[in-house]
Structure formats: structure tokens, C-alpha cells
Coordinates of C-alpha atoms in Angstrom, one line a residue:
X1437 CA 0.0 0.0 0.0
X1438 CA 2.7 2.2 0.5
X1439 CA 4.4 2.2 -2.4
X1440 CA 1.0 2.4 -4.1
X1441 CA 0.6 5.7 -2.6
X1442 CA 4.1 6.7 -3.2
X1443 CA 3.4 5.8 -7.0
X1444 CA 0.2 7.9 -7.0
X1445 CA 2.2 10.8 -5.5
X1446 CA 4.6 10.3 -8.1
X1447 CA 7.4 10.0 -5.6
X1448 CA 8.3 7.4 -8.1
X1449 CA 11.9 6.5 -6.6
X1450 CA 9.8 5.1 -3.3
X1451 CA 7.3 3.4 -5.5
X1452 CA 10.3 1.5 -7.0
X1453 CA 11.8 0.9 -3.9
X1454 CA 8.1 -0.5 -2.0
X1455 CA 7.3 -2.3 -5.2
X1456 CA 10.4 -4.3 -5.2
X1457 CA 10.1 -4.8 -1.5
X1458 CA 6.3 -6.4 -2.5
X1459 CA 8.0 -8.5 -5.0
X1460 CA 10.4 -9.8 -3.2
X1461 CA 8.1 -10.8 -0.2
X1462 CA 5.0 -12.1 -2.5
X1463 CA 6.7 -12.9 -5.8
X1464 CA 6.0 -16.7 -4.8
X1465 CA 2.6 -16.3 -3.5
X1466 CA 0.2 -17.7 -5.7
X1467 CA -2.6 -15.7 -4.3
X1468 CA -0.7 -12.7 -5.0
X1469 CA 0.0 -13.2 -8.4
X1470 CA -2.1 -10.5 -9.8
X1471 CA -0.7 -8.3 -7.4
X1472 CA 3.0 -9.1 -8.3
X1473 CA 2.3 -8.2 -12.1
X1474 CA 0.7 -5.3 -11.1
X1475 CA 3.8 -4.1 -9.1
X1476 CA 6.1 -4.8 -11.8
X1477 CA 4.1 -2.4 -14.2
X1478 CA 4.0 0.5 -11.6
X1479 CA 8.4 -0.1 -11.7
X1480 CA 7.6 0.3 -15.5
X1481 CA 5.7 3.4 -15.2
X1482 CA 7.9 4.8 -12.5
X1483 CA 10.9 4.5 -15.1
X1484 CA 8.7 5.6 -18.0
X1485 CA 7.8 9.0 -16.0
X1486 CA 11.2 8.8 -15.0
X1487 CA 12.5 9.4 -18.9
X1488 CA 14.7 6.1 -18.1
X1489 CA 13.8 4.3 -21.3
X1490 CA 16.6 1.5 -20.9
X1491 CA 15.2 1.0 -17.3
X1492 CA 11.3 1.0 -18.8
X1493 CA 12.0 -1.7 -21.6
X1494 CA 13.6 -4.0 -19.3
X1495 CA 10.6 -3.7 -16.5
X1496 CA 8.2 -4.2 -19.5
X1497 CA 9.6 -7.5 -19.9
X1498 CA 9.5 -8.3 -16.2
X1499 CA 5.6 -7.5 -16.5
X1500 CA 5.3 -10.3 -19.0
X1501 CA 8.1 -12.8 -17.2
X1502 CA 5.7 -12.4 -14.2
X1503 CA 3.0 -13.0 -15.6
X1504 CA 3.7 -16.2 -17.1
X1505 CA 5.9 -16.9 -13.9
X1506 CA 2.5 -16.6 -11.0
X1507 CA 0.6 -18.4 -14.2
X1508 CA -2.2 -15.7 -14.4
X1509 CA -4.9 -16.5 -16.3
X1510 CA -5.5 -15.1 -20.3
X1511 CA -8.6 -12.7 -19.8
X1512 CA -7.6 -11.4 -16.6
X1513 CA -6.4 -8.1 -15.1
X1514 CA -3.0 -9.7 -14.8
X1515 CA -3.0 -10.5 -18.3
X1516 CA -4.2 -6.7 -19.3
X1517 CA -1.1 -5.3 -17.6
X1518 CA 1.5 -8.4 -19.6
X1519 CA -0.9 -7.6 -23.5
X1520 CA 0.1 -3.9 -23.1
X1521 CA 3.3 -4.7 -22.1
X1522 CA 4.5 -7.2 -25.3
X1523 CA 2.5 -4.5 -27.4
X1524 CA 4.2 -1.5 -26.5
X1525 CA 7.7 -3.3 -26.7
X1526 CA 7.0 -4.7 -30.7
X1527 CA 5.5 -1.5 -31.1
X1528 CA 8.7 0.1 -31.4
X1529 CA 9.8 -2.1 -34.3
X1530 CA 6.7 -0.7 -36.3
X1531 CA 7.6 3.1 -35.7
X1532 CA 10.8 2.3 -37.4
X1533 CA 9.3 0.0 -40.7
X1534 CA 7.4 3.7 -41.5
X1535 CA 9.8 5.2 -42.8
X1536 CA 10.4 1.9 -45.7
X1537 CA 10.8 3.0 -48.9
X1538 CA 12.0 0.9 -52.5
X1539 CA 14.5 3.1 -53.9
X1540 CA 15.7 1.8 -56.9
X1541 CA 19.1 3.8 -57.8
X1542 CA 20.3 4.2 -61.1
X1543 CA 20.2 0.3 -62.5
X1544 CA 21.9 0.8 -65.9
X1545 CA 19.4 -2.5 -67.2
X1546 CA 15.7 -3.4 -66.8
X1547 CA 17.3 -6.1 -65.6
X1548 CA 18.9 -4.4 -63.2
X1549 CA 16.1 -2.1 -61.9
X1550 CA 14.0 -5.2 -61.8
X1551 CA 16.3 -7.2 -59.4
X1552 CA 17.1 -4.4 -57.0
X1553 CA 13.3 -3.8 -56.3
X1554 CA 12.6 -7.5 -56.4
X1555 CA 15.4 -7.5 -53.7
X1556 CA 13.9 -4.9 -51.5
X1557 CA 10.3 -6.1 -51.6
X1558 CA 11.4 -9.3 -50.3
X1559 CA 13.5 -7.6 -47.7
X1560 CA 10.6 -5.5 -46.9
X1561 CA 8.2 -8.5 -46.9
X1562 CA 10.2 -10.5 -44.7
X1563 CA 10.3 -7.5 -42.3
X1564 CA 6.5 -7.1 -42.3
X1565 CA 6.2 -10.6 -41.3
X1566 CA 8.6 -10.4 -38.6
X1567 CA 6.5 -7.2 -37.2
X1568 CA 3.3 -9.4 -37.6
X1569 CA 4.9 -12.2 -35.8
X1570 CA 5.7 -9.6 -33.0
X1571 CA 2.5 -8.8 -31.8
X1572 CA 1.2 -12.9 -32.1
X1573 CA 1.8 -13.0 -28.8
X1574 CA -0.1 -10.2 -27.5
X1575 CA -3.4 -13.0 -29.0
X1576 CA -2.6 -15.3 -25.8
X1577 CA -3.2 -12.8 -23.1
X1578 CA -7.1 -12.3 -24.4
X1579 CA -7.9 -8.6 -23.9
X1580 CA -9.8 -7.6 -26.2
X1581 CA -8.5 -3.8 -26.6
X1582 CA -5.0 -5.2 -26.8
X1583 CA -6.0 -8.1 -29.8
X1584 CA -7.8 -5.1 -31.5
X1585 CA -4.5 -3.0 -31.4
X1586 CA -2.3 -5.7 -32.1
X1587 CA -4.7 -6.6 -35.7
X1588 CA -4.5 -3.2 -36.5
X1589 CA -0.6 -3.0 -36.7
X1590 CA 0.2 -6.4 -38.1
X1591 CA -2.5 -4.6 -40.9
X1592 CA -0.3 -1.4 -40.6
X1593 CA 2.9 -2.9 -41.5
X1594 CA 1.5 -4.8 -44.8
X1595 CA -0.2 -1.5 -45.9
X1596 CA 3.5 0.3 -45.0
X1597 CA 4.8 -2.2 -47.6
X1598 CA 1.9 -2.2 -50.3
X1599 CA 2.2 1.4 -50.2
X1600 CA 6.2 1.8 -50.6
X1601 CA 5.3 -1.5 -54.0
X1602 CA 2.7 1.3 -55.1
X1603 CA 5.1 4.5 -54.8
X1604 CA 8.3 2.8 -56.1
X1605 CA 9.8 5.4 -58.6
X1606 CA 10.4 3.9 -62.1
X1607 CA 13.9 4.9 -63.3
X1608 CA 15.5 3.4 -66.7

């Protein structure tokens, strides 16, 4: 309780501090499992609020390892705290596939042209899928909001990839 109300003060040093102190008390008691998940996403929002990224990414994956450590069920609470987690930690591989573009050069032959776009579609394609394969996870936890999001950006990174086929500049 303590470092719940240190967390809502945003004295977020203490809420690190009490929430590791929970951890390490309850981190075995089944009963407190959704309790334990919870504490390790108010250590990710504390280093979030913080502006310690490096910190954040590693607690997000704490979220998920205790989750699937106190064996949570999907469709719970627990679970809604680990879906947002995975999400927001592939997420970051999507931000970065926006900017793909097929950029052709100067081929000197059809032939040429042909085999360096045919090159990066496949390179693209191949990234897509891992991106889509990123967020298959986030399926297991069953939250709705957090399936919905994840179908949205598998479709984002295809469309990211159709629309970079549909733009590619023909040079010859």
C-alpha cells in the first residue's frame, strides 16, 4: 500500500523501492499473483515517468516474465497489464518499418532495376512478417482492446509495404 501511494504521488523513486520490497516478499505467493504483475508495471511506469527508457523496456519485460511466472490466467487483469506490455515493446519495431521505402538507384538495365526492387520487396516482406509475428503473442493474453490494437498493426505494416510496392519510382 505504501508504495501504491508513493506511485500515485509520483514520488516514483519510493514506488520502485516499495514495489520491489512487495516483489520480493510475495513474488511466490500464488494468491498474489495478480498483485506481483501489477507491481512490476507501476516499476515500469515509474521508469517511464522517470524518462529512463533503458530501465522501462527492461521492466516491461519483467511485466510479461511475471506473468507467465504466477501463471495468471488469459482474460484477466494480470493479463491486461503483460498484452500492453508485449504490445508496447513490438511496437517500437513498427515506428521504425514507416519510414520503408523501395529506392531503386540508377540500374543501368531493366534487368537491373528489376532485381534491385525484387530485392527490396522481399526484404521488406520479410520484415513485415517479422512485425506481424511480433505482436502474435499479444493473441494469448485475451484482452480484447490489446488483440484489437495488435490486428490493427500487423495490418499497418503490410499497408506500410503495399504502399512503398505502389510509390516505387520507375527509373531506366
Amino acid at each position: 500500500r505504501i508504495a501504491e501511494i508513493a506511485y500515485q504521488q509520483e514520488r516514483y523513486p519510493q514506488a520502485v523501492t516499495g514495489m520491489r520490497d512487495f516483489i520480493r516478499v510475495y513474488g511466490n505467493d500464488g494468491k498474489a499473483g495478480e498483485l506481483v504483475v501489477l507491481a512490476h508495471w507501476r516499476i515500469a511506469q515509474s521508469w517511464k515517468a522517470q524518462g529512463r527508457m533503458r530501465d522501462y523496456a527492461a521492466a516491461l519485460k519483467d511485466v510479461t516474465s511475471a506473468y507467465d511466472r504466477t501463471g495468471q490466467p488469459a482474460g484477466s487483469i494480470a493479463a491486461g497489464y503483460a498484452a500492453e506490455a508485449r504490445f508496447i515493446l513490438v511496437d517500437g519495431q513498427l515506428a521504425g518499418f514507416e519510414k520503408f521505402q523501395i529506392t531503386p538507384g540508377k540500374p543501368k538495365s531493366v534487368d537491373a532495376y528489376i532485381n534491385t526492387i525484387t530485392k527490396q520487396i522481399n526484404d521488406g516482406g520479410r520484415e513485415a512478417q517479422s512485425i506481424k509475428d511480433g505482436y502474435e503473442p499479444v493473441f494469448a493474453y485475451r484482452r480484447p482492446a490489446w488483440t484489437i490494437a495488435s490486428y490493427v498493426r500487423q495490418g499497418r505494416a503490410y499497408e506500410i509495404l503495399a504502399r512503398s510496392i505502389l510509390n516505387t519510382p520507375i527509373v531506366l
